[in-house]
Steps between C-alpha positions, in 0.01 A plus 500: 500500500680706758188673621318179582356492851458185700125443506474142615665479839523154655454529878533134605830436679637159604789498744757219486392212730694529828629141485627558145670830583674350802690247286541708184832617352371859519275529802375859508464828315773640724741236369390576141561873554843431652592293191388784271696746712820293460474553121437872544804527723745282304350382170806328353622364833165334575482334159862382535426346841194314367692372197781368722259339749280327242710394201808284462780692324790312347675835483353771725396827336669830584260725306135524601307727263655657192287790375762647265310394185144550631242366427724199420558429869737229618489318834782302669666483157847376597361221722496145359210267573275236339122476529484118482766459771305738724174310439627144535860431611493742787191333648668159472808638678263628772376146567187507280599229249204282600247780533224500237561786255211440258172313531382464141136420432423407142180586314369147566576519875828296506742636762882507477722633779854618442753571779768768478760230430289346222435843352875570511578178315237561231620856446869399494462217243284716273739797534791272405295375205443859383872570531578191293279646224727805507256729686699739715500815711325791327306279256121543497270201538123519444283273719151417369356259755208461732511481878725210592804405704684489165405864431662608829799270432548659155502852651736403781735315260527809278575713808762246610704529180448876462268469197220761498155339479186641346185310594204527263159411643372167360175668386673731252475440126773397255533859379541638856760232572690570176508879570657435840754245370610747233510806728705337775730318253449156657742213423275233649134431574381274783143377457281191555317261269167618644351654811205375704231748604154414620524139382605597148840453333591828329781544248834663581756337272287541185447871584876532559568342158252739342677791669840396365354451151401869500870582449749738658613238755833414335692538827294222657693172480327275756144408591482299822172319561368377834292186451187589703220302339679274254281655227618447144716798396741532208870530597739666258832317478804697615289778659247330731597300808304348787567664837574161662759426232673835558526418872592129455843400629579851628673565832304615805781747568473827316709788626287816476608774261580791734361813335488872577193601700404700190512200265156462330327208674200515266310700242122485530273653239210720594251691293567861432264768376659466155473180301836344576537313831770632734779269617533595867858427606568401863829467684617209717601644840251782551210296363568199722551715808157658461331166421639376835416811701143508376459128581609581855320835545177465301441127545668469839642167375599252771679172487179303564289673230358338190487788252283499188512764232260400222668712229655350188878517452426685174420814703714703739301371800606147407863615476519683833261289706542151346837459327721719722360661819367194690810293413745777595332508843515121540119470484270212405262592219223360284537504121168432329460403136124529459214753517287600802178358355609145403370241583282738702509858624598365842851404374686783681327432833553126463872554440534736798335232713712214356841671521427706814586824323570783745560793258280532193565759227267540202336755269170688548368354172540148642330607824206660313447194277505272808248726678271460199557122491423455871183710463368263233634174649511490884710177491808699384461775760821544707305433824462136382877452541740506794705817444626531857865468392481846336657788691550757225331589171629713215365666189698592186473620140234769523319703767256284700151647540389533866214246471727227359748587781227453761392166353862380493555618858182335631465178299861403429685662789231429762534868608834416665749534210646839405474573123802655331374688195827544310560772241800451272592448132712292266738794501533525880609139551309463830239660726507880530191603696346239728382447856733328744282226651618539860502880502271676251130564575324368187244686290314298231604608150811693612859381456574731802864620531834465314750247629805636684749638244230571236449876458158494333312826438210647302573792269330713236588516129808711570639285781373723785374323816123463537332547840344192665138452394570614144587255227793517266780296348685234699880536498799374697748774591811294573646189334470159672704181443245288306393768254505450122849566361413557137265403221699230320681663210307828526644744757319800345161335542598412859564865585186620319274236654615511861694821562326755274649843460167669576526368858862617526669180371574353845161379627401141424159513330287202597238574231220476759280766653464495877358692792602522868251509781483839671528354851706182469707586188415148375533447125217380276583424136241648264605343168740552207573847366616366162347268245583183686218273616509273802289192423504237775832638618659472154622823344418556136565800283196622306731575212612136484137377471418774246799402286388135508144594393616725219726222372180303416414541130135590584589792731559856389536660842472408866515669839517312829407625847433343837183504707451389859405133532372325811699187429823598329542853640516639148349370178631560148257687273593528131340756266545375144450646153502239224625551144156390374165618628408496870367154591176442690316203657646150445760638264635729773515211751688282252761769422538586871580134579746493210676815629516369858665179380736702287616708800535177700731363232698825461557575869343227711154415641535753786487786246166400340258797516200438724290735285530598137305798369473576129460852354520665159796689642654599834426821689774743400565867538515697179877478520467121478578406864299207641305621803592220737345672798166486319550130423562432870166666584325291232667181625375563853145558367493850653323804364720722283526837668809635325488728201472300176474800271855446372407150387520433132194267500291509823254235363748219558468535879170316483658216297783460748265447792417145381732237640554150360 
């Protein structure tokens, strides 16, 4: 890995438009360098200043960074604050009560607008309702909902009373939901009767019931159900309550629970390279500070902007750039329930036109699927819509390939909008490496330079710095306020996963490979260095999918790898050995469909393998180790050049070339 040279060098450079730079929060590379220099000069002092300037503190902090128990870093620990107060009340006090906070567009196109005052009242009555149920500071609440105002209200209400929320994406299965409820020790679950996606009503409550029936959820006393569709769902007496009933008759005054800046605001699960998902624990103060700063620096958010991040609240992007960041900055944002292709693939462009969106933030997978759609159906091409309101575009979730970048720049941004290609992770809480739209010269496919205060570097396997132009492992050398605090309930795994001893125990390991340009020192992310796949911006551990496959009674053994995919960035390829004989023809197709559906049920539809390949066995060394590198070559359809003489049974390589 560390010897990898940069072969593909992108030479196209796009400077920030002069008019944009003139009005931007950060107007030049000189200003960016001065901000970086301030951190070099006085690291703690600069962070303290930013925290005082941006957040409301009920009790000001006296300590900035505590490194005494590294890597369990603490920021602003003795300061008292509240995330919900910072997102809502403070804006009302600043005269924004009547400003639109959320423009919600439902799957069917219905639009609901909520002002900061209305949002406050909805959050306060629901928070009081939760308190009445006995939910209090430190309790964990799981939220299993789709994109909705109610989803944001549920998160904000938890934050208001000091309960730690854990949002589970509405596309996850009953088993995935149950694992997370058990691991976090939730006392309550907030869900909906159903969710609407692409014109279809999909179950939520019935999946939630199924999850609770799997057992181990004894701590969970309340299930609160938002009535979204009015679909017929069973309600269990004593446990299940409608969300509107919980809020009914409650006061619109709810004094926030003032918590330490280190109080866990949320736990969000992400796939690890081993089977069990990791509960990434985030703080309140440091997390919110960085969500605000990145809104201001990366997105250059202004009072007049209409901001739209298309991510679901079930992912970190939906936490930082839907539920918290835009609100903490007093912004107006779009929350969208549906999918980009319903009722047509012009839905995104139509919505930008209708709501006069000025900042648009989406994933490369969505961009690539909309390129494909507009190639086949000219009526949904972005040029058919008025997108003149746009002034800034963003990309998130996975590296964007240069051609998709160019299409986005030309057809959506009209060649006048900077594109911020943001690299970050669930664990980092907010952007880490990204262009600044008014300052950074843009290069398609590169996330460019770290934000001020982020000490990113590329090292070899021992933690030594790599020269520019040579690839290696991406690390961050100093802590930052919004970083992961722990893996919920598993401090040893936290240390092992993110601060491994082999790199010295004090470098944050991102788990990605990267390379820096020889001339510009710009970063380009080259992909995961562990067994974690990035499919459409969603991280999935290969181990998790393998475990699900092996749990099927037909399967003896399975190995999962990723291969590059034009649409989703990476596609899941599963190599499977059955307990019976190797299937062929129609039989193979039938079993492959069965296994895909099985994985969908065990983990969720996003984990279904794109290809399944059957073999009599898997390629192993004589010591019994699966040769995953070889499987990756097979998955890509490349010629095998490596030595296969140590293989137990070389004949199976031919079998494993056939994809279903």
